[in-house]
Short mmCIF file of N, CA and C in Angstrom, two decimals:
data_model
loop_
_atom_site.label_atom_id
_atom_site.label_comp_id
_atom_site.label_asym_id
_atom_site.label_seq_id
_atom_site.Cartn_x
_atom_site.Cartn_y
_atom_site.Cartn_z
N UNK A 27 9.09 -5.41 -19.37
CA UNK A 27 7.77 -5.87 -19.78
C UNK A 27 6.71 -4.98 -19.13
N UNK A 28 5.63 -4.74 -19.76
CA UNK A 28 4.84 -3.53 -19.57
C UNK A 28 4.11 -4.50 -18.31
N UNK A 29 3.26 -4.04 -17.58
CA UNK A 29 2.64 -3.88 -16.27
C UNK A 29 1.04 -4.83 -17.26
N UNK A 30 0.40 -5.71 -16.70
CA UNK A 30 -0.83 -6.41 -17.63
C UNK A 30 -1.92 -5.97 -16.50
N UNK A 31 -2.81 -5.71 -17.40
CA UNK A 31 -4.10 -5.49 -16.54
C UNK A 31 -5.47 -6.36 -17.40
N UNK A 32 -5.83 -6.93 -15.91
CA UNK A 32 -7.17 -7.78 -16.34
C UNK A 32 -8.63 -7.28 -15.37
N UNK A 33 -9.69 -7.16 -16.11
CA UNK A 33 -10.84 -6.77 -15.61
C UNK A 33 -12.13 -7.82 -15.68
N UNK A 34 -12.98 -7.87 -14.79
CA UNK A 34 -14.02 -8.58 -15.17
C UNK A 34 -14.80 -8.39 -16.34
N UNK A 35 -15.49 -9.33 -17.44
CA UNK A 35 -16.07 -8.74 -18.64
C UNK A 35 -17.44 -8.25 -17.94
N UNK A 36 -18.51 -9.30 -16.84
CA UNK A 36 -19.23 -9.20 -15.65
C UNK A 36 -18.70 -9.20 -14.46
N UNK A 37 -19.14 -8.05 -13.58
CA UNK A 37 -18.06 -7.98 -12.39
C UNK A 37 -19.34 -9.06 -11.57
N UNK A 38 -20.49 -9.19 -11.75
CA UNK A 38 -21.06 -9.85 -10.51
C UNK A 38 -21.12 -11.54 -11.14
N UNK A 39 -20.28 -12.07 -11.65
CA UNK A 39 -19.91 -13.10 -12.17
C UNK A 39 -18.57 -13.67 -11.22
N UNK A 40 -18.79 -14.57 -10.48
CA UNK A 40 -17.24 -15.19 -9.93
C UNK A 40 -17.02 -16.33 -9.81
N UNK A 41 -16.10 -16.93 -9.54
CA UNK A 41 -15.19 -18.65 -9.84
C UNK A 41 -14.83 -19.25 -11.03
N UNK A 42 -15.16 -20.36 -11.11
CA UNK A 42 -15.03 -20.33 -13.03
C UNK A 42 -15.67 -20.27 -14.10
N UNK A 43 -16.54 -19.48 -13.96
CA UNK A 43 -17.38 -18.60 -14.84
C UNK A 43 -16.74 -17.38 -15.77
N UNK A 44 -15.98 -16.98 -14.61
CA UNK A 44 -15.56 -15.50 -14.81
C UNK A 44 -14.90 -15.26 -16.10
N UNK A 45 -14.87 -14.30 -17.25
CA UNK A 45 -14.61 -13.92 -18.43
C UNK A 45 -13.81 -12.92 -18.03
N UNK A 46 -12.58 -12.97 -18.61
CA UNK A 46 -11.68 -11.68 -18.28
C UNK A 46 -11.16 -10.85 -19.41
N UNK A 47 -11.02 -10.02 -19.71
CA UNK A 47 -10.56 -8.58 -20.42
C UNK A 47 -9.11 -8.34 -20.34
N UNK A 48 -8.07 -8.40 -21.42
CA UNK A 48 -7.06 -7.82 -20.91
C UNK A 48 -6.74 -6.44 -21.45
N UNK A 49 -6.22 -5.72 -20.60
CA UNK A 49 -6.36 -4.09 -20.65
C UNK A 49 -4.95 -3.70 -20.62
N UNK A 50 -4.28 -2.39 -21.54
CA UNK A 50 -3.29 -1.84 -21.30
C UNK A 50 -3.36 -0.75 -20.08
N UNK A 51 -2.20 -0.30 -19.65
CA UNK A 51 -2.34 0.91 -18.79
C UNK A 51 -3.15 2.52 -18.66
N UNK A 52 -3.52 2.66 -20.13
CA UNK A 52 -3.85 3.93 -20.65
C UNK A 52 -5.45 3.04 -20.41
N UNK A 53 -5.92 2.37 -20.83
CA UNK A 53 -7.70 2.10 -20.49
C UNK A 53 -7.49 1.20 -19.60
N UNK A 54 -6.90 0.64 -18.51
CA UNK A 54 -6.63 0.72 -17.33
C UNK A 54 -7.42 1.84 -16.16
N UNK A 55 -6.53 3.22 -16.88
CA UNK A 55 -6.89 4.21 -15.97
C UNK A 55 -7.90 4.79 -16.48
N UNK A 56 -8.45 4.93 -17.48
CA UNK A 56 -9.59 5.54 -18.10
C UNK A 56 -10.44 5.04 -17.31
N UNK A 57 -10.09 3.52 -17.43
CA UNK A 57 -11.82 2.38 -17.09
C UNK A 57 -11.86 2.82 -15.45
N UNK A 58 -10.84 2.85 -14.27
CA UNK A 58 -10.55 3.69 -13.29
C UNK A 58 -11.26 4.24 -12.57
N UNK A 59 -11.47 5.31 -13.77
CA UNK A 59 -11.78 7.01 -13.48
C UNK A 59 -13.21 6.88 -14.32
N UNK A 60 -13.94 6.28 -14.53
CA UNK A 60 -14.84 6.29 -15.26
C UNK A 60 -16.14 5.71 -13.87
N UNK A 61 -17.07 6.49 -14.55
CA UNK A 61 -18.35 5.30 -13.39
C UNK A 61 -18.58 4.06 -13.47
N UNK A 62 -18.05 3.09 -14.43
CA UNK A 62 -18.22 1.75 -14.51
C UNK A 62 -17.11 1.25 -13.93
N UNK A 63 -16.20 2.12 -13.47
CA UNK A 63 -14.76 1.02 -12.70
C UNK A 63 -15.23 1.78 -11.42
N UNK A 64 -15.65 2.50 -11.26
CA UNK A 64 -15.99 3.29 -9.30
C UNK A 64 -16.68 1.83 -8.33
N UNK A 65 -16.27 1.88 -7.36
CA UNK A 65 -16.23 0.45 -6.71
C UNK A 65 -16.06 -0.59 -6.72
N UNK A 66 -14.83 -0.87 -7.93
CA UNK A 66 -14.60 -2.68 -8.16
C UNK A 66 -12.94 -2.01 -7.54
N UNK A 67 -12.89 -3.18 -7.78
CA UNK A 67 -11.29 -3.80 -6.78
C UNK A 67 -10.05 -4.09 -7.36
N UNK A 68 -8.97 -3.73 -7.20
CA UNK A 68 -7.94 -4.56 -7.96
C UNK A 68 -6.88 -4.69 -7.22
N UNK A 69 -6.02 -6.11 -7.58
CA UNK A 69 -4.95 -6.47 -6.74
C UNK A 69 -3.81 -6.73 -7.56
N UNK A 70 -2.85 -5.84 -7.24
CA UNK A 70 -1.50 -5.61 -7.76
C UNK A 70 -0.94 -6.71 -7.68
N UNK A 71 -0.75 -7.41 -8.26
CA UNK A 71 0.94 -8.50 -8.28
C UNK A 71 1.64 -8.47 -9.03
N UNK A 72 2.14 -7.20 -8.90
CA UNK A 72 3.47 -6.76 -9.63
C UNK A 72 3.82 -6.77 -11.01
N UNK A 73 3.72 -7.86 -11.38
CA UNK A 73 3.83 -7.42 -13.32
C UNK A 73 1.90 -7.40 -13.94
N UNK A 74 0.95 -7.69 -13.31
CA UNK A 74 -0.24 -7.82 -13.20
C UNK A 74 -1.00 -6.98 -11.98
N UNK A 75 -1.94 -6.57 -12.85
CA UNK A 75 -3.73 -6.05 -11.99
C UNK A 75 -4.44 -7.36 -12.26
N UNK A 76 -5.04 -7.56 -11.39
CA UNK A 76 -6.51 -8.10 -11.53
C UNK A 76 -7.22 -7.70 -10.74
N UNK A 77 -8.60 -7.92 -11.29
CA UNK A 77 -10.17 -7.67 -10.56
C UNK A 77 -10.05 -8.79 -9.65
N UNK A 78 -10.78 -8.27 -8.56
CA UNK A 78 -10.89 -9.17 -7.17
C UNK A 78 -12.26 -8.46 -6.73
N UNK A 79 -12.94 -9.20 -6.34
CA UNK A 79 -14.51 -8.86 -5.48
C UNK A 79 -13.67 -8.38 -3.91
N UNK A 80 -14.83 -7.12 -3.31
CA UNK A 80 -14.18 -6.88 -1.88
C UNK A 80 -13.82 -7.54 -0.67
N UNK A 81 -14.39 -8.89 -0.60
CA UNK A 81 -13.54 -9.59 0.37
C UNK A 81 -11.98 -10.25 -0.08
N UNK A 82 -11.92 -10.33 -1.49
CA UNK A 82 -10.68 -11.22 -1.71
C UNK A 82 -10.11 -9.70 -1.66
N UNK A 83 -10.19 -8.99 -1.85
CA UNK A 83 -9.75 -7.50 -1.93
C UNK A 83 -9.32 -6.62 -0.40
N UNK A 84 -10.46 -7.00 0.07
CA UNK A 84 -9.67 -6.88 1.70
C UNK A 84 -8.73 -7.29 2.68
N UNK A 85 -9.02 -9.22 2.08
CA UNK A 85 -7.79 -9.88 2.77
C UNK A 85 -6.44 -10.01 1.89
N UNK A 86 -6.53 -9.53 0.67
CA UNK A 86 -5.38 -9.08 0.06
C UNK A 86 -4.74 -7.81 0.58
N UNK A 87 -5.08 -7.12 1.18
CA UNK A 87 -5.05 -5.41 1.55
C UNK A 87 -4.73 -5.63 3.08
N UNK A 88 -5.02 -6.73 3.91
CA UNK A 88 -5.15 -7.07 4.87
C UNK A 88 -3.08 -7.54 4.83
N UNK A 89 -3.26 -8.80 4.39
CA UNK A 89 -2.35 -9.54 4.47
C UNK A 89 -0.92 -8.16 3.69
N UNK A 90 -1.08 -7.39 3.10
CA UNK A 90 0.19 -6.90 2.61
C UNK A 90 0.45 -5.81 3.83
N UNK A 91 -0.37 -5.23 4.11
CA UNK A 91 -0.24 -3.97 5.13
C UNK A 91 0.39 -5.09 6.29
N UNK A 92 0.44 -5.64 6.62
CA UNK A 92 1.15 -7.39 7.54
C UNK A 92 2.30 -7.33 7.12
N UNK A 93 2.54 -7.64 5.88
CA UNK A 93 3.73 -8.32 5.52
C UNK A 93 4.71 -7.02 5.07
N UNK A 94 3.80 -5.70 4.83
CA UNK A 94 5.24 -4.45 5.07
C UNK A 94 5.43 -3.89 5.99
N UNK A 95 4.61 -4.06 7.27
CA UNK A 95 4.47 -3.50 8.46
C UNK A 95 6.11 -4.66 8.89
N UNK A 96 5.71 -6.21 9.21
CA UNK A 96 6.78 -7.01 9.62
C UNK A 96 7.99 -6.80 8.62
N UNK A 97 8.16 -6.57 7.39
CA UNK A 97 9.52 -5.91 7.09
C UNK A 97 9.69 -4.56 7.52
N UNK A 98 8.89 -3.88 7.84
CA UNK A 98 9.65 -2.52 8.22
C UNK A 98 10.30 -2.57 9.77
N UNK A 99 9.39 -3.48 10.43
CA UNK A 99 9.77 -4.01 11.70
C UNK A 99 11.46 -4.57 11.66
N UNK A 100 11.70 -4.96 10.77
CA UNK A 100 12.49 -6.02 10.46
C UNK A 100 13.75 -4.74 10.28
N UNK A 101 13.39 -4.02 10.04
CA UNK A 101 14.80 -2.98 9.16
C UNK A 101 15.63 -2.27 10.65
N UNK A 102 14.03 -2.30 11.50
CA UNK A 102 14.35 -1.61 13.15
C UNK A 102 15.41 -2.65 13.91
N UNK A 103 14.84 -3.97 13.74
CA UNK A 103 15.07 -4.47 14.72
C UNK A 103 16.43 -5.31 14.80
N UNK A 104 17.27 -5.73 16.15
CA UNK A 104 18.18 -6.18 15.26
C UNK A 104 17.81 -8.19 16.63
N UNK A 105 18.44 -9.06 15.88
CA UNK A 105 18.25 -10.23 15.84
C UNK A 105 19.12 -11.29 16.66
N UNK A 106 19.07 -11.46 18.39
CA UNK A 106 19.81 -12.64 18.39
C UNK A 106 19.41 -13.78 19.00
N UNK A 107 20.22 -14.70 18.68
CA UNK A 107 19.70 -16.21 18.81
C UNK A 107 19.77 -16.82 20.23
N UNK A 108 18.40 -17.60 20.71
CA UNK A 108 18.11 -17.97 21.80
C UNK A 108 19.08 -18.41 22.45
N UNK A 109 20.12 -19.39 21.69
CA UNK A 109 21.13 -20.50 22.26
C UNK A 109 22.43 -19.50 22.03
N UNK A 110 22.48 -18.87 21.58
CA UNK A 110 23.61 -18.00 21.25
C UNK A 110 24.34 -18.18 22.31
N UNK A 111 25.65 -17.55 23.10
CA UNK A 111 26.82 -17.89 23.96
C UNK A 111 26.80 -16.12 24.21
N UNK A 112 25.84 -16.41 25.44
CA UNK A 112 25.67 -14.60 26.48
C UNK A 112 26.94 -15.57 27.62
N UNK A 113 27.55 -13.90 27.85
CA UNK A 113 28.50 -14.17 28.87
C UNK A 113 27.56 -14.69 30.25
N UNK A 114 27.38 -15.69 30.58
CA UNK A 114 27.01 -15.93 32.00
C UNK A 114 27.66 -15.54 33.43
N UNK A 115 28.90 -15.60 32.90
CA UNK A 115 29.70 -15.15 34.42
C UNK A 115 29.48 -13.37 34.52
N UNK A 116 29.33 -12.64 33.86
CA UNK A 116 29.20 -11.24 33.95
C UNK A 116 27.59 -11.09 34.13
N UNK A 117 26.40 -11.67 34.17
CA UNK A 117 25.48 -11.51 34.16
C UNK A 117 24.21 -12.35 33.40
N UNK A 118 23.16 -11.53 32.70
CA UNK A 118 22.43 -12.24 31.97
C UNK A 118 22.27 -11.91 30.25
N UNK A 119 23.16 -11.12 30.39
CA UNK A 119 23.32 -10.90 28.92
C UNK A 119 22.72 -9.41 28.63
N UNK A 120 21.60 -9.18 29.40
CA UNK A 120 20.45 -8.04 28.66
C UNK A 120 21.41 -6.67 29.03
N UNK A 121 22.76 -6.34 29.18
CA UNK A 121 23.77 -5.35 28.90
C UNK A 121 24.19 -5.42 27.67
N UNK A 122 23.85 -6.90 26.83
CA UNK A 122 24.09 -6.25 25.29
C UNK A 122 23.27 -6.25 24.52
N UNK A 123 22.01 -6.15 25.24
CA UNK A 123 20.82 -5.95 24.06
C UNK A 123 20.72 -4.68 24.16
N UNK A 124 20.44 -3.65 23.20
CA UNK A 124 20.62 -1.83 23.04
C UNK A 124 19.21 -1.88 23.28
N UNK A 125 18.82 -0.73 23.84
CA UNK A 125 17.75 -0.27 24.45
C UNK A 125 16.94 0.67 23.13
N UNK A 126 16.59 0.00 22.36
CA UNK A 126 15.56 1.29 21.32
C UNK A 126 14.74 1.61 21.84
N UNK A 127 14.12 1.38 22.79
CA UNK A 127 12.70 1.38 23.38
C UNK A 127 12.81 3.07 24.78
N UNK A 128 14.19 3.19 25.14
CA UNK A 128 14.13 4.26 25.52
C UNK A 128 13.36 5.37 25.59
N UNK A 129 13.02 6.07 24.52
CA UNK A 129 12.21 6.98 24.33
C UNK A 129 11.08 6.82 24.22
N UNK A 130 10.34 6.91 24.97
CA UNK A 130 8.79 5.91 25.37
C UNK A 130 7.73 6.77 24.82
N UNK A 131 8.02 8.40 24.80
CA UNK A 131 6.93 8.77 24.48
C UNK A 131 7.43 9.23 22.95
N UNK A 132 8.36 9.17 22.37
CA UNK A 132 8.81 9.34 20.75
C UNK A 132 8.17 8.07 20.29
N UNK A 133 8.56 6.97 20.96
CA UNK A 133 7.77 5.53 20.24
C UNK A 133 6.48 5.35 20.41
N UNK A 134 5.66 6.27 21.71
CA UNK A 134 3.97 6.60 21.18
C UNK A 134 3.55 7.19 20.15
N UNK A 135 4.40 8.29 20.21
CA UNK A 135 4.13 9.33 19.24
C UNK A 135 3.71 8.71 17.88
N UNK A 136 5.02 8.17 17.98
CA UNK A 136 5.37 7.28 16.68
C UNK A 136 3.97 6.09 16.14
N UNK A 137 3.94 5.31 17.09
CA UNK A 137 2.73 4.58 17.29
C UNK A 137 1.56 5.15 16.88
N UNK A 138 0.77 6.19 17.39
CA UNK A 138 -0.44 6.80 17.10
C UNK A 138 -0.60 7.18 15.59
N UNK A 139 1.16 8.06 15.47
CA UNK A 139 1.23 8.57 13.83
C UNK A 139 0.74 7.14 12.79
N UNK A 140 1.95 5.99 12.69
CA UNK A 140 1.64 5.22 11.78
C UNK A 140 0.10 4.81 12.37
N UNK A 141 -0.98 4.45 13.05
CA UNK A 141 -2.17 4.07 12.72
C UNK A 141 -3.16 5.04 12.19
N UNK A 142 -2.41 6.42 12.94
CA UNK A 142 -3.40 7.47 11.98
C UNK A 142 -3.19 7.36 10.06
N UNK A 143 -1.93 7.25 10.17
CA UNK A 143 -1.68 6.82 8.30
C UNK A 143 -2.59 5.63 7.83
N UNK A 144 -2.38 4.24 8.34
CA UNK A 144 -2.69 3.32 8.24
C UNK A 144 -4.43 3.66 8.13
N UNK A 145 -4.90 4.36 8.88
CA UNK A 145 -6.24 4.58 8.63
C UNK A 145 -7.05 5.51 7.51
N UNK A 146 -5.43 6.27 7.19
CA UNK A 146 -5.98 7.30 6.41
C UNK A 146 -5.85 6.63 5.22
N UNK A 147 -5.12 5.99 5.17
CA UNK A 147 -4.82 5.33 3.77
C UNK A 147 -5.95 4.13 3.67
N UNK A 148 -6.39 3.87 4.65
CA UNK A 148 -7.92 2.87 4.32
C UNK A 148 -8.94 3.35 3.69
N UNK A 149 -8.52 4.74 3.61
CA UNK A 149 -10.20 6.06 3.81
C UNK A 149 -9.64 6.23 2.13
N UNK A 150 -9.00 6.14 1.43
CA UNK A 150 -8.58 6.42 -0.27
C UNK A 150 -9.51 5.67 -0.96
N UNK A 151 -9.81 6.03 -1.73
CA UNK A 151 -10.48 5.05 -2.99
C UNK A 151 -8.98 4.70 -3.41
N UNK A 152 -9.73 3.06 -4.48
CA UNK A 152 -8.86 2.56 -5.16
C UNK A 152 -7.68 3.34 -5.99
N UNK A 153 -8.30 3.72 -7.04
CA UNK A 153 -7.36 4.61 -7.63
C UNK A 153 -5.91 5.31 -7.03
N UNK A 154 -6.45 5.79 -5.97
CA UNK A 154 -5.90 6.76 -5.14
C UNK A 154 -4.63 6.18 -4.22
N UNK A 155 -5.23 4.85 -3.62
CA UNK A 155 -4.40 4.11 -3.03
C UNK A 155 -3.30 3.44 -3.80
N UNK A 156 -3.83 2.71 -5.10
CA UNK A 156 -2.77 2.34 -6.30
C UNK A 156 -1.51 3.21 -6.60
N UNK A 157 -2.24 4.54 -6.70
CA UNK A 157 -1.07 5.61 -7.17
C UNK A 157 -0.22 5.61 -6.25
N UNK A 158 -0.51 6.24 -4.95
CA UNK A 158 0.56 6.12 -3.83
C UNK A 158 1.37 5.41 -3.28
N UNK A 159 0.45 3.73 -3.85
CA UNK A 159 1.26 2.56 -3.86
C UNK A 159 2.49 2.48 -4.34
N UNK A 160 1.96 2.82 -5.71
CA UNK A 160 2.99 2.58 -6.67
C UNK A 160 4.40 3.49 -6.28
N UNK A 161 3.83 4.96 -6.40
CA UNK A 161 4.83 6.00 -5.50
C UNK A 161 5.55 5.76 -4.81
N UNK A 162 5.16 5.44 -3.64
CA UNK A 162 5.72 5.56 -2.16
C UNK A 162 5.72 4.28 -1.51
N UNK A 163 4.66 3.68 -1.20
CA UNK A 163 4.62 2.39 -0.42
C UNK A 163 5.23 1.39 -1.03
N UNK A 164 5.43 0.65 -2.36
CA UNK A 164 5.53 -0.37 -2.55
C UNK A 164 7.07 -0.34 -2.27
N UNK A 165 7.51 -1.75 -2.27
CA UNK A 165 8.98 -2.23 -2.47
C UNK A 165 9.96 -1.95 -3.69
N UNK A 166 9.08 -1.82 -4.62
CA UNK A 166 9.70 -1.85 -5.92
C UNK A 166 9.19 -0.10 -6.38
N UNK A 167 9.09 0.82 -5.91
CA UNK A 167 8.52 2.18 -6.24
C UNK A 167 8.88 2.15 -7.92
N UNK A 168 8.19 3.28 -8.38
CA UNK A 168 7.89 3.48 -9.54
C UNK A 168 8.20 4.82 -9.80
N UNK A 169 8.45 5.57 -10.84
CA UNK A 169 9.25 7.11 -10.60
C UNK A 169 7.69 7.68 -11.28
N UNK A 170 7.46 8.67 -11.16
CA UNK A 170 6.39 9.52 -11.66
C UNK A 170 6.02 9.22 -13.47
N UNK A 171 7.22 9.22 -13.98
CA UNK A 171 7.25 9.00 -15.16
C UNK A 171 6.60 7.98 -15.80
N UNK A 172 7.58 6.64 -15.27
CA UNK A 172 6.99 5.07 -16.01
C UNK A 172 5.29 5.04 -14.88
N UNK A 173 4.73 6.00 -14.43
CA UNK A 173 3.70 6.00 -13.94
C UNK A 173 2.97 6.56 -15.23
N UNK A 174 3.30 7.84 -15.60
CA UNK A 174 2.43 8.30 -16.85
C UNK A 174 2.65 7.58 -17.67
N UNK A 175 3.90 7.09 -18.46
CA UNK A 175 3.78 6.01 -19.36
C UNK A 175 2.88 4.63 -19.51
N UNK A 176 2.59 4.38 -18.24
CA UNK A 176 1.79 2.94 -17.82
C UNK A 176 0.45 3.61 -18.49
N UNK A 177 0.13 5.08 -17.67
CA UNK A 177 -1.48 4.93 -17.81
C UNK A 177 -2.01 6.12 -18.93
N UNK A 178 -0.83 6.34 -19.74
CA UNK A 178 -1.13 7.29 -21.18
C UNK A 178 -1.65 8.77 -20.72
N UNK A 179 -0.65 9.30 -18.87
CA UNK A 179 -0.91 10.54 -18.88
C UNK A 179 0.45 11.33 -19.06
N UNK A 180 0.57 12.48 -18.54
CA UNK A 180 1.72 13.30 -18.76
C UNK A 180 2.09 13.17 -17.28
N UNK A 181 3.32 12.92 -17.03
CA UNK A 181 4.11 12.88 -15.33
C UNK A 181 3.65 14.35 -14.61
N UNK A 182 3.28 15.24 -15.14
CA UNK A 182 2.88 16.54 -14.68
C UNK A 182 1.15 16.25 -13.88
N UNK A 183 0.68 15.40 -15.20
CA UNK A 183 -0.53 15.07 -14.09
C UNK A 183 -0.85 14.14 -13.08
N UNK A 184 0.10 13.03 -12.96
CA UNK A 184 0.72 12.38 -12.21
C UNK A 184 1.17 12.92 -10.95
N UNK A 185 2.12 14.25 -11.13
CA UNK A 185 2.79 14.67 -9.90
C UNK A 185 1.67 15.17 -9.40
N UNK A 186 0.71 15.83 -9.87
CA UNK A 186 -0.64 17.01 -9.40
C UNK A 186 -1.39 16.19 -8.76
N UNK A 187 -1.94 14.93 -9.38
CA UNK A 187 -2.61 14.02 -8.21
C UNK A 187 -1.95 13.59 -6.94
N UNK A 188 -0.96 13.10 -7.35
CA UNK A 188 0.16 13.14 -6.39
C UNK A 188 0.42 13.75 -5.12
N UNK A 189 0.21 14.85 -5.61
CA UNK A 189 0.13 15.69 -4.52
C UNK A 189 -0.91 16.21 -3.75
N UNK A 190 -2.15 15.82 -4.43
CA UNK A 190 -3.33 16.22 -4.02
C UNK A 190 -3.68 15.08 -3.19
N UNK A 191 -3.15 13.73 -3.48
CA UNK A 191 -3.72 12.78 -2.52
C UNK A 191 -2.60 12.55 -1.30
N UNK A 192 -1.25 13.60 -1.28
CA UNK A 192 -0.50 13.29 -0.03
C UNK A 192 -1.52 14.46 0.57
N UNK A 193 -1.68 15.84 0.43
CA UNK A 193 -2.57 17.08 1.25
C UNK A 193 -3.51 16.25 2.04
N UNK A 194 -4.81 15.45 1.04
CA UNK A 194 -5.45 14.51 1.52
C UNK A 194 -5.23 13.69 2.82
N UNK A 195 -3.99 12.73 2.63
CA UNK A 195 -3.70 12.20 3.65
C UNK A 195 -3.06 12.75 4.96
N UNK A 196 -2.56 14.11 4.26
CA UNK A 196 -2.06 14.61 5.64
C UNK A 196 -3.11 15.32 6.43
N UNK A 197 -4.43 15.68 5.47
CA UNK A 197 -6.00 16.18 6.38
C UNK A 197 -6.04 15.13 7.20
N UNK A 198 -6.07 13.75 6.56
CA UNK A 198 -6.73 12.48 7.47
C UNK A 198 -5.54 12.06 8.72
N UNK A 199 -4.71 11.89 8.38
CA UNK A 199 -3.65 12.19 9.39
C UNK A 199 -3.66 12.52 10.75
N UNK A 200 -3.87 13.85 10.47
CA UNK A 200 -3.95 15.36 11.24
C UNK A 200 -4.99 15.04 12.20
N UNK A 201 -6.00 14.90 11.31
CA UNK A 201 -7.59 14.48 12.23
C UNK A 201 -7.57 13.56 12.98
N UNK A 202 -6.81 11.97 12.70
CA UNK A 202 -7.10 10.86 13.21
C UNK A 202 -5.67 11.05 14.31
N UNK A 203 -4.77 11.89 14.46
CA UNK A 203 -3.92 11.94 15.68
C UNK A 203 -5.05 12.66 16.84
N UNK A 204 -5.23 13.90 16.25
CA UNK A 204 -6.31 14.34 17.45
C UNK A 204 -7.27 13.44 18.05
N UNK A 205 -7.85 12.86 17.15
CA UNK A 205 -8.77 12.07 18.17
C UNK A 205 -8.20 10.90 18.87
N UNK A 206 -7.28 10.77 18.81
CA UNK A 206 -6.40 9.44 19.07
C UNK A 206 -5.45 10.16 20.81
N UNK A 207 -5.26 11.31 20.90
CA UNK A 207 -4.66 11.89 22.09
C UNK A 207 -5.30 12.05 23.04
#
């Protein structure tokens, strides 16, 4: 099932007032890239876009960067139970918890990198952030292709933005480690 997109008919119209538009992928991205979509908002839920004003837009943006940060946490870490049965007569147990934390300054490193991303990726316009979403970040990635198919371009111009907004992020990157050392 194709991807649905809904837009405000008035964007400074909100609650149940609001008149909505439903849009395919190809004027989707037109409306986008156009000066009448430059500063409105949209929130992915997966088989659906919708328009969202910037606070429902922030704490949507808020709450997911949360909830893939704690699964990625989740992939590191491994899990045991309070009451569980630690040998007591040999000690207190913490000989079988593995030490990831060892490398103290690889896990700064590490640290500074993901907030420099995390920031750089705040600094994207919409558009920009969607694409990469779709790309790279989300759970469910998307191949370059059913990307041009969604929004009626050629995967060639797809890959070219693509790549122009990873250069991008690796400027912002770059910059926000330095000042961060």
């Amino acid at each position: 099932m194709a991807k649905q997109y809904y837009i405000k008919k008035d964007p400074a119209v909100s609650g149940p007032d609001v008149e909505w538009t439903a849009i395919n992928g190809k004027e989707f991205y037109q409306f986008i890239t156009s000066p009448a979509g430059r500063g409105r908002y949209f929130i992915d839920m997966d088989d659906f876009m919708i328009e969202a004003n910037e606070t429902e837009y922030a704490e949507w943006r808020k709450e997911k960067n949360h909830s893939d940060y704690l699964r990625s946490q989740e992939l590191d870490s491994l899990s045991l139970s309070f009451f569980g049965n630690l040998p007591t007569d040999v000690g207190d147990g913490a000989e079988v918890i593995p030490d990831k934390d060892a490398d103290t300054e690889g896990q700064a490193l590490l640290s500074i990198t993901l907030k420099a991303l995390n920031q750089a990726l705040s600094r994207l316009d919409t558009e920009s952030y969607m694409l990469i979403e779709a790309l790279i970040l989300s759970e469910h990635r998307k191949s370059e292709r059913d990307l041009a198919c969604e929004y009626g371009l050629s995967q060639k111009a797809i890959n070219k933005r693509k790549k122009r907004i990873l250069r991008t992020l690796k400027f912002l990157v770059l910059k926000a480690e330095k000042s961060q050392q």
